[in-house]
Tab-separated table of C-alpha atoms in Angstrom:
chain	number	residue	atom	x	y	z
A	1	UNK	CA	0.000	0.000	0.000
A	2	UNK	CA	3.008	2.320	0.049
A	3	UNK	CA	2.266	3.726	-3.424
A	4	UNK	CA	-1.458	4.209	-2.883
A	5	UNK	CA	-3.051	7.560	-2.240
A	6	UNK	CA	-4.030	8.608	1.254
A	7	UNK	CA	-7.736	8.136	0.576
A	8	UNK	CA	-7.315	4.598	-0.716
A	9	UNK	CA	-5.035	3.734	2.178
A	10	UNK	CA	-7.405	5.145	4.780
A	11	UNK	CA	-10.362	3.221	3.367
A	12	UNK	CA	-8.476	-0.091	3.241
A	13	UNK	CA	-6.163	0.192	6.265
A	14	UNK	CA	-6.112	-2.706	8.686
A	15	UNK	CA	-8.791	-4.795	7.008
A	16	UNK	CA	-8.308	-8.576	7.244
A	17	UNK	CA	-8.153	-10.799	4.187
A	18	UNK	CA	-11.649	-11.253	2.718
A	19	UNK	CA	-13.520	-14.319	3.899
A	20	UNK	CA	-16.695	-15.625	2.327
A	21	UNK	CA	-19.827	-14.550	4.202
A	22	UNK	CA	-17.831	-12.506	6.713
A	23	UNK	CA	-18.036	-8.686	7.078
A	24	UNK	CA	-15.311	-6.514	5.566
A	25	UNK	CA	-14.534	-5.085	8.992
A	26	UNK	CA	-15.282	-7.669	11.705
A	27	UNK	CA	-17.417	-6.422	14.558
A	28	UNK	CA	-15.995	-5.655	18.001
A	29	UNK	CA	-14.888	-8.617	20.074
A	30	UNK	CA	-16.189	-8.341	23.640
A	31	UNK	CA	-14.143	-10.780	25.673
A	32	UNK	CA	-12.361	-10.747	29.007
A	33	UNK	CA	-10.915	-14.197	28.341
A	34	UNK	CA	-10.501	-16.627	25.450
A	35	UNK	CA	-10.459	-20.433	25.198
A	36	UNK	CA	-6.949	-21.275	26.335
A	37	UNK	CA	-6.010	-24.876	26.937
A	38	UNK	CA	-2.407	-25.971	27.358
A	39	UNK	CA	0.456	-23.512	26.989
A	40	UNK	CA	-0.638	-19.844	26.431
A	41	UNK	CA	1.178	-19.371	23.120
A	42	UNK	CA	-1.645	-17.980	20.978
A	43	UNK	CA	-2.256	-14.331	20.097
A	44	UNK	CA	-5.302	-13.856	22.364
A	45	UNK	CA	-5.194	-14.942	25.975
A	46	UNK	CA	-6.699	-12.301	28.236
A	47	UNK	CA	-8.602	-9.095	27.548
A	48	UNK	CA	-6.124	-6.733	29.209
A	49	UNK	CA	-3.299	-8.001	27.013
A	50	UNK	CA	-4.710	-8.376	23.512
A	51	UNK	CA	-7.961	-8.191	21.583
A	52	UNK	CA	-8.650	-8.904	17.886
A	53	UNK	CA	-10.427	-5.562	17.499
A	54	UNK	CA	-7.328	-3.741	18.735
A	55	UNK	CA	-5.212	-5.752	16.321
A	56	UNK	CA	-7.146	-4.543	13.277
A	57	UNK	CA	-7.018	-0.929	14.464
A	58	UNK	CA	-3.328	-1.081	15.338
A	59	UNK	CA	-2.511	-2.448	11.895
A	60	UNK	CA	-4.609	0.273	10.295
A	61	UNK	CA	-2.874	3.073	12.186
A	62	UNK	CA	0.527	1.552	11.417
A	63	UNK	CA	-0.266	1.561	7.695
A	64	UNK	CA	-1.108	5.263	7.919
A	65	UNK	CA	1.902	6.168	10.060
A	66	UNK	CA	4.479	4.410	7.871
A	67	UNK	CA	3.071	3.042	4.593
A	68	UNK	CA	4.892	-0.050	3.357
A	69	UNK	CA	7.068	-0.331	6.461
A	70	UNK	CA	7.130	-2.702	9.397
A	71	UNK	CA	6.040	-0.800	12.499
A	72	UNK	CA	4.268	-1.616	15.742
A	73	UNK	CA	1.328	0.372	17.066
A	74	UNK	CA	-0.188	0.199	20.538
A	75	UNK	CA	-3.610	1.735	21.145
A	76	UNK	CA	-4.628	3.263	24.454
A	77	UNK	CA	-7.752	4.422	26.258
A	78	UNK	CA	-6.846	8.099	25.695
A	79	UNK	CA	-4.205	10.374	24.277
A	80	UNK	CA	-2.788	11.074	27.725
A	81	UNK	CA	-2.504	7.329	28.363
A	82	UNK	CA	-0.361	7.123	25.218
A	83	UNK	CA	1.750	10.130	26.231
A	84	UNK	CA	2.309	8.761	29.724
A	85	UNK	CA	3.173	5.313	28.382
A	86	UNK	CA	6.081	6.616	26.334
A	87	UNK	CA	7.518	8.850	29.015
A	88	UNK	CA	7.040	6.536	31.980
A	89	UNK	CA	8.110	3.357	30.186
A	90	UNK	CA	11.374	4.828	28.932
A	91	UNK	CA	12.814	6.938	31.762
A	92	UNK	CA	14.124	6.104	35.208
A	93	UNK	CA	15.193	7.985	38.320
A	94	UNK	CA	18.220	10.104	37.478
A	95	UNK	CA	17.356	10.444	33.769
A	96	UNK	CA	16.705	13.790	32.100
A	97	UNK	CA	13.777	14.541	29.800
A	98	UNK	CA	13.288	17.554	27.532
A	99	UNK	CA	9.686	18.765	27.169
A	100	UNK	CA	8.142	21.755	25.400
A	101	UNK	CA	6.990	24.529	27.730
A	102	UNK	CA	4.200	25.491	25.316
A	103	UNK	CA	2.651	22.083	24.748
A	104	UNK	CA	-0.649	20.487	25.685
A	105	UNK	CA	-1.904	21.759	29.025
A	106	UNK	CA	-1.787	18.328	30.709
A	107	UNK	CA	1.976	18.053	30.141
A	108	UNK	CA	2.713	19.933	33.399
A	109	UNK	CA	0.898	17.138	35.235
A	110	UNK	CA	3.222	14.629	33.605
A	111	UNK	CA	6.187	16.835	34.459
A	112	UNK	CA	5.207	16.876	38.125
A	113	UNK	CA	4.922	13.090	38.162
A	114	UNK	CA	8.290	12.651	36.456
A	115	UNK	CA	9.939	14.975	38.965
A	116	UNK	CA	8.297	13.076	41.820
A	117	UNK	CA	10.024	9.961	40.466
A	118	UNK	CA	13.389	11.720	40.470
A	119	UNK	CA	13.549	12.535	36.764
A	120	UNK	CA	15.103	15.857	35.724
A	121	UNK	CA	12.733	17.781	33.436
A	122	UNK	CA	14.028	20.539	31.157
A	123	UNK	CA	11.683	22.741	29.134
A	124	UNK	CA	11.977	25.152	26.228
A	125	UNK	CA	9.589	26.589	23.619
A	126	UNK	CA	8.752	24.740	20.413
A	127	UNK	CA	9.520	27.720	18.188
A	128	UNK	CA	13.056	28.372	17.029
A	129	UNK	CA	14.064	24.773	17.791
A	130	UNK	CA	14.847	26.023	21.305
A	131	UNK	CA	14.881	22.494	22.745
A	132	UNK	CA	18.203	21.904	20.978
A	133	UNK	CA	20.026	23.747	23.750
A	134	UNK	CA	18.813	21.307	26.414
A	135	UNK	CA	19.638	17.942	24.864
A	136	UNK	CA	22.986	17.129	26.443
A	137	UNK	CA	22.719	13.905	28.427
A	138	UNK	CA	18.939	13.648	28.055
A	139	UNK	CA	17.280	10.262	27.815
A	140	UNK	CA	14.285	11.458	25.816
A	141	UNK	CA	13.200	14.518	23.844
A	142	UNK	CA	9.460	15.181	23.618
A	143	UNK	CA	8.377	17.295	20.638
A	144	UNK	CA	4.908	18.677	20.023
A	145	UNK	CA	4.626	20.120	16.528
A	146	UNK	CA	2.506	21.993	15.653
A	147	UNK	CA	2.265	22.990	19.291
A	148	UNK	CA	-1.083	23.224	21.016
A	149	UNK	CA	-2.467	25.853	21.211
A	150	UNK	CA	0.179	28.253	19.874
A	151	UNK	CA	0.760	26.412	16.552
A	152	UNK	CA	4.529	26.810	16.487
A	153	UNK	CA	6.400	24.311	14.316
A	154	UNK	CA	9.936	23.080	14.942
A	155	UNK	CA	12.314	21.367	12.521
A	156	UNK	CA	11.838	17.716	13.470
A	157	UNK	CA	14.690	16.417	11.305
A	158	UNK	CA	17.130	18.884	12.847
A	159	UNK	CA	16.091	18.036	16.394
A	160	UNK	CA	16.147	14.288	15.732
A	161	UNK	CA	19.635	14.445	14.228
A	162	UNK	CA	20.991	16.361	17.209
A	163	UNK	CA	19.210	14.138	19.728
A	164	UNK	CA	20.304	10.862	18.173
A	165	UNK	CA	23.891	12.094	17.950
A	166	UNK	CA	23.882	12.235	21.742
A	167	UNK	CA	21.950	8.987	22.272
A	168	UNK	CA	18.655	10.706	23.078
A	169	UNK	CA	15.362	9.112	22.048
A	170	UNK	CA	12.770	11.299	20.305
A	171	UNK	CA	8.986	11.209	20.610
A	172	UNK	CA	6.701	13.436	18.541
A	173	UNK	CA	3.158	14.305	19.551
A	174	UNK	CA	1.502	14.352	16.137
A	175	UNK	CA	-2.057	14.993	17.295
A	176	UNK	CA	-2.605	18.276	15.473
A	177	UNK	CA	-1.238	17.017	12.161
A	178	UNK	CA	-2.408	13.359	12.008
A	179	UNK	CA	-0.392	10.943	9.832
A	180	UNK	CA	-1.969	12.503	6.756
A	181	UNK	CA	-0.369	15.817	7.616
A	182	UNK	CA	2.979	14.659	8.981
A	183	UNK	CA	4.750	11.339	9.528
A	184	UNK	CA	7.160	11.615	12.474
A	185	UNK	CA	8.775	8.217	11.876
A	186	UNK	CA	9.737	9.284	8.348
A	187	UNK	CA	11.305	12.377	9.905
A	188	UNK	CA	13.436	10.124	12.129
A	189	UNK	CA	11.499	10.044	15.394
A	190	UNK	CA	11.500	6.921	17.549
A	191	UNK	CA	7.886	7.319	18.699
A	192	UNK	CA	4.903	8.817	16.928
A	193	UNK	CA	2.225	9.584	19.496
A	194	UNK	CA	-1.277	10.999	19.153
A	195	UNK	CA	-4.572	11.555	20.837
A	196	UNK	CA	-6.931	9.836	18.425
A	197	UNK	CA	-9.788	11.540	20.237
A	198	UNK	CA	-9.064	14.426	17.879
A	199	UNK	CA	-8.622	14.395	14.093
A	200	UNK	CA	-7.932	10.699	13.654
A	201	UNK	CA	-11.461	9.684	14.636
A	202	UNK	CA	-12.929	13.113	14.001
A	203	UNK	CA	-16.439	12.974	15.445
A	204	UNK	CA	-15.891	14.080	19.035
A	205	UNK	CA	-17.393	10.901	20.459
A	206	UNK	CA	-14.374	8.727	21.319
A	207	UNK	CA	-11.426	8.840	23.697
A	208	UNK	CA	-8.419	7.010	22.264
A	209	UNK	CA	-4.660	7.321	21.741
A	210	UNK	CA	-1.809	5.457	20.107
A	211	UNK	CA	1.952	5.050	19.971
A	212	UNK	CA	3.744	3.779	16.858
A	213	UNK	CA	7.403	2.663	16.764
A	214	UNK	CA	9.754	1.077	14.256
A	215	UNK	CA	11.939	-0.445	16.970
A	216	UNK	CA	10.293	-3.566	18.387
A	217	UNK	CA	12.138	-3.260	21.708
A	218	UNK	CA	10.823	0.271	22.267
A	219	UNK	CA	7.357	-0.887	21.241
A	220	UNK	CA	7.542	-3.780	23.708
A	221	UNK	CA	8.240	-1.343	26.542
A	222	UNK	CA	5.220	0.754	25.613
A	223	UNK	CA	3.013	-2.320	25.313
A	224	UNK	CA	4.211	-3.631	28.659
A	225	UNK	CA	3.321	-0.304	30.268
A	226	UNK	CA	-0.215	-0.580	28.883
A	227	UNK	CA	-0.508	-4.030	30.432
A	228	UNK	CA	0.850	-2.884	33.788
A	229	UNK	CA	-1.476	0.113	34.176
A	230	UNK	CA	-4.395	-1.354	32.241
A	231	UNK	CA	-4.886	1.738	30.058
A	232	UNK	CA	-6.757	-0.233	27.408
A	233	UNK	CA	-9.470	0.941	25.020
A	234	UNK	CA	-12.844	-0.758	24.993
A	235	UNK	CA	-13.472	-2.961	21.954
A	236	UNK	CA	-16.434	-0.829	20.875
A	237	UNK	CA	-14.317	2.327	20.932
A	238	UNK	CA	-11.574	0.587	18.972
A	239	UNK	CA	-14.051	-0.641	16.367
A	240	UNK	CA	-15.669	2.784	15.997
A	241	UNK	CA	-12.213	4.342	15.622
A	242	UNK	CA	-11.298	1.910	12.841
A	243	UNK	CA	-14.578	2.617	11.084
A	244	UNK	CA	-13.889	6.356	11.356
A	245	UNK	CA	-10.456	6.037	9.712
A	246	UNK	CA	-12.144	5.270	6.385
A	247	UNK	CA	-13.181	8.928	6.077
A	248	UNK	CA	-9.915	10.361	7.394
A	249	UNK	CA	-8.673	11.793	4.115
A	250	UNK	CA	-12.100	13.185	3.207
A	251	UNK	CA	-12.346	14.911	6.571
A	252	UNK	CA	-8.774	16.169	6.723
A	253	UNK	CA	-8.799	17.545	3.177
A	254	UNK	CA	-11.980	19.512	3.816
A	255	UNK	CA	-10.947	20.712	7.265
A	256	UNK	CA	-7.490	21.856	6.161
A	257	UNK	CA	-8.953	23.719	3.173
A	258	UNK	CA	-11.507	25.355	5.458
A	259	UNK	CA	-8.841	26.261	8.012
A	260	UNK	CA	-6.770	28.003	5.355
A	261	UNK	CA	-9.852	29.849	4.078
A	262	UNK	CA	-10.647	31.026	7.607
A	263	UNK	CA	-7.043	32.081	8.253
A	264	UNK	CA	-6.984	34.039	4.993
A	265	UNK	CA	-10.253	35.755	5.929
A	266	UNK	CA	-8.936	36.710	9.354
A	267	UNK	CA	-5.560	37.955	8.094
A	268	UNK	CA	-5.586	41.707	8.408
A	269	UNK	CA	-8.939	41.789	10.201
A	270	UNK	CA	-8.881	44.911	12.399
A	271	UNK	CA	-10.184	43.101	15.495
A	272	UNK	CA	-7.828	40.126	15.227
A	273	UNK	CA	-4.203	39.952	16.357
A	274	UNK	CA	-1.733	37.110	16.792
A	275	UNK	CA	-3.257	35.054	13.980
A	276	UNK	CA	-1.558	31.670	13.589
A	277	UNK	CA	-2.005	28.899	11.026
A	278	UNK	CA	1.033	26.912	9.793
A	279	UNK	CA	-0.350	26.725	6.237
A	280	UNK	CA	-0.546	30.490	5.843
A	281	UNK	CA	2.535	31.648	3.865
A	282	UNK	CA	2.906	34.683	6.145
A	283	UNK	CA	2.913	32.568	9.327
A	284	UNK	CA	6.234	32.289	11.231
A	285	UNK	CA	5.851	28.486	11.221
A	286	UNK	CA	5.319	28.211	7.467
A	287	UNK	CA	8.986	27.680	6.403
A	288	UNK	CA	9.353	24.662	8.704
A	289	UNK	CA	5.832	23.403	8.105
A	290	UNK	CA	6.108	23.386	4.321
A	291	UNK	CA	9.310	21.294	4.516
A	292	UNK	CA	7.932	18.522	6.722
A	293	UNK	CA	4.131	18.647	6.560
A	294	UNK	CA	1.853	17.522	3.737
A	295	UNK	CA	-1.241	19.141	5.251
A	296	UNK	CA	-1.349	21.847	7.889
A	297	UNK	CA	-4.125	20.832	10.238
A	298	UNK	CA	-7.569	22.071	11.188
A	299	UNK	CA	-6.735	24.489	14.002
A	300	UNK	CA	-6.463	28.270	13.680
A	301	UNK	CA	-5.618	30.480	16.651
A	302	UNK	CA	-5.961	34.221	17.149
A	303	UNK	CA	-6.357	36.856	19.848
A	304	UNK	CA	-9.261	39.217	20.459
A	305	UNK	CA	-9.071	42.403	22.504
A	306	UNK	CA	-9.966	40.952	25.888
A	307	UNK	CA	-11.913	38.287	27.735
A	308	UNK	CA	-15.256	39.985	27.247
A	309	UNK	CA	-14.815	40.356	23.492
A	310	UNK	CA	-13.754	36.716	23.216
A	311	UNK	CA	-16.744	35.497	25.191
A	312	UNK	CA	-19.167	37.608	23.161
A	313	UNK	CA	-17.595	36.248	19.974
A	314	UNK	CA	-18.013	32.650	21.105
A	315	UNK	CA	-21.600	33.240	22.193
A	316	UNK	CA	-22.445	34.784	18.818
A	317	UNK	CA	-21.159	31.862	16.743
A	318	UNK	CA	-23.872	29.707	15.200
A	319	UNK	CA	-21.770	27.157	13.290
A	320	UNK	CA	-19.129	26.512	15.939
A	321	UNK	CA	-19.767	25.118	19.398
A	322	UNK	CA	-18.039	26.549	22.457
A	323	UNK	CA	-16.237	23.375	23.466
A	324	UNK	CA	-12.766	22.068	24.143
A	325	UNK	CA	-10.878	19.519	22.012
A	326	UNK	CA	-10.329	19.835	18.257
A	327	UNK	CA	-10.227	17.916	14.993
A	328	UNK	CA	-13.932	17.149	14.681
A	329	UNK	CA	-16.201	17.467	11.655
A	330	UNK	CA	-18.214	20.108	13.531
A	331	UNK	CA	-16.322	23.308	14.223
A	332	UNK	CA	-15.572	24.162	17.842
A	333	UNK	CA	-13.899	27.143	19.445
A	334	UNK	CA	-12.913	28.175	22.919
A	335	UNK	CA	-11.265	30.898	24.948
A	336	UNK	CA	-8.248	28.880	25.888
A	337	UNK	CA	-7.225	30.919	28.949
A	338	UNK	CA	-10.305	29.701	30.829
A	339	UNK	CA	-8.417	26.512	31.711
A	340	UNK	CA	-5.470	28.327	33.266
A	341	UNK	CA	-2.856	25.896	31.980
A	342	UNK	CA	-1.675	27.747	28.864
A	343	UNK	CA	0.379	30.925	28.751
A	344	UNK	CA	-1.957	32.799	26.435
A	345	UNK	CA	-3.784	36.146	26.569
A	346	UNK	CA	-7.302	36.327	28.014
A	347	UNK	CA	-8.720	36.888	24.533
A	348	UNK	CA	-6.888	33.952	22.903
A	349	UNK	CA	-9.182	31.810	20.729
A	350	UNK	CA	-8.388	28.272	19.583
A	351	UNK	CA	-10.666	27.559	16.652
A	352	UNK	CA	-11.020	23.967	15.430
A	353	UNK	CA	-12.281	24.147	11.869
A	354	UNK	CA	-14.788	21.509	10.853
A	355	UNK	CA	-16.188	20.205	7.578
A	356	UNK	CA	-18.898	22.798	7.057
A	357	UNK	CA	-18.968	24.784	3.810
A	358	UNK	CA	-16.131	27.289	3.971
A	359	UNK	CA	-18.278	30.190	2.783
A	360	UNK	CA	-20.844	29.582	5.530
A	361	UNK	CA	-18.208	29.182	8.219
A	362	UNK	CA	-16.267	32.316	7.273
A	363	UNK	CA	-19.470	34.332	7.109
A	364	UNK	CA	-20.492	33.091	10.559
A	365	UNK	CA	-17.116	34.014	12.057
A	366	UNK	CA	-17.136	37.475	10.470
A	367	UNK	CA	-20.679	38.153	11.720
A	368	UNK	CA	-19.788	36.933	15.232
A	369	UNK	CA	-16.709	39.169	15.287
A	370	UNK	CA	-18.799	42.179	14.320
A	371	UNK	CA	-21.331	41.431	17.042
A	372	UNK	CA	-18.602	40.863	19.626
A	373	UNK	CA	-17.045	44.247	18.913
A	374	UNK	CA	-20.296	46.226	18.918
A	375	UNK	CA	-21.669	44.305	21.856
A	376	UNK	CA	-24.951	43.728	20.034
């Protein structure tokens, strides 16, 4: 499948060989245990370890992450379960880890846990490849690009080369891009990690995450961590996720086109400052993004005058829900500072662009901005 287009690959990914009178995608397997006489040498023994529904999904994600290559994917109950699995399976007391200081707002919770275990945590911004300065002696470098919510993009190849030269492992949080926008393993990373709650499944109704590795030893450590902590997805969630992958290219193409249209409409708008979208040629992230990304994601961020203006804007929107998360077919937006975990202005808006008609969405945003400014 390495030469197939993204749409063909997404539709076919992870499907078993056709069998007469059987469904194309087998239904979810609900089982805590399996028939297991004699020595436990088969693929399915106990429901916390393995499940046929996970197997199909893991193969599907692997085919999207690294077409035509041999990789191993492990699915988790959430994106944070996947993030934690990489960090906590690979580092030990006395190790050093390099994290972004502008990444997902739950990363500080992970940092606190790592430090409680005696791990040194160093942080630097994503932009400007600032993490390069902190790599000496580190066990693992964690990259989030594009960063959430600021949408900075670092040069993954450059960071990987420097990290590997010093024996440092590299993990990339690829949630904002999805494998159709960026393939971290092709850029040299050791781990490609994502919250599949977002764009991968795309309907805002599942919690899921995954980790994909080329190195089977690294993958074994991640899989062992899942077994130890039991951070497993339900079979129904895994099946729904696999079903959702079939429309991944359709969704991503539409959402990325819409995001660019919205960014272009907001560029130069008198009430908007700090506009960010990696696919906009005027964006500071564009030079890096265009070298390593094939699509630029569905999230646009910008700043309004203050908290009140931002809240009036969100309340006036008719085609975007005021909700957290991103990557869904229905547009959502939120005033990100309400959570308190991101260093952003009070009027900072993270806008997740959905699959609506671009003309309708842009018109709705422009009308809501006008109402927010006039207070009407």
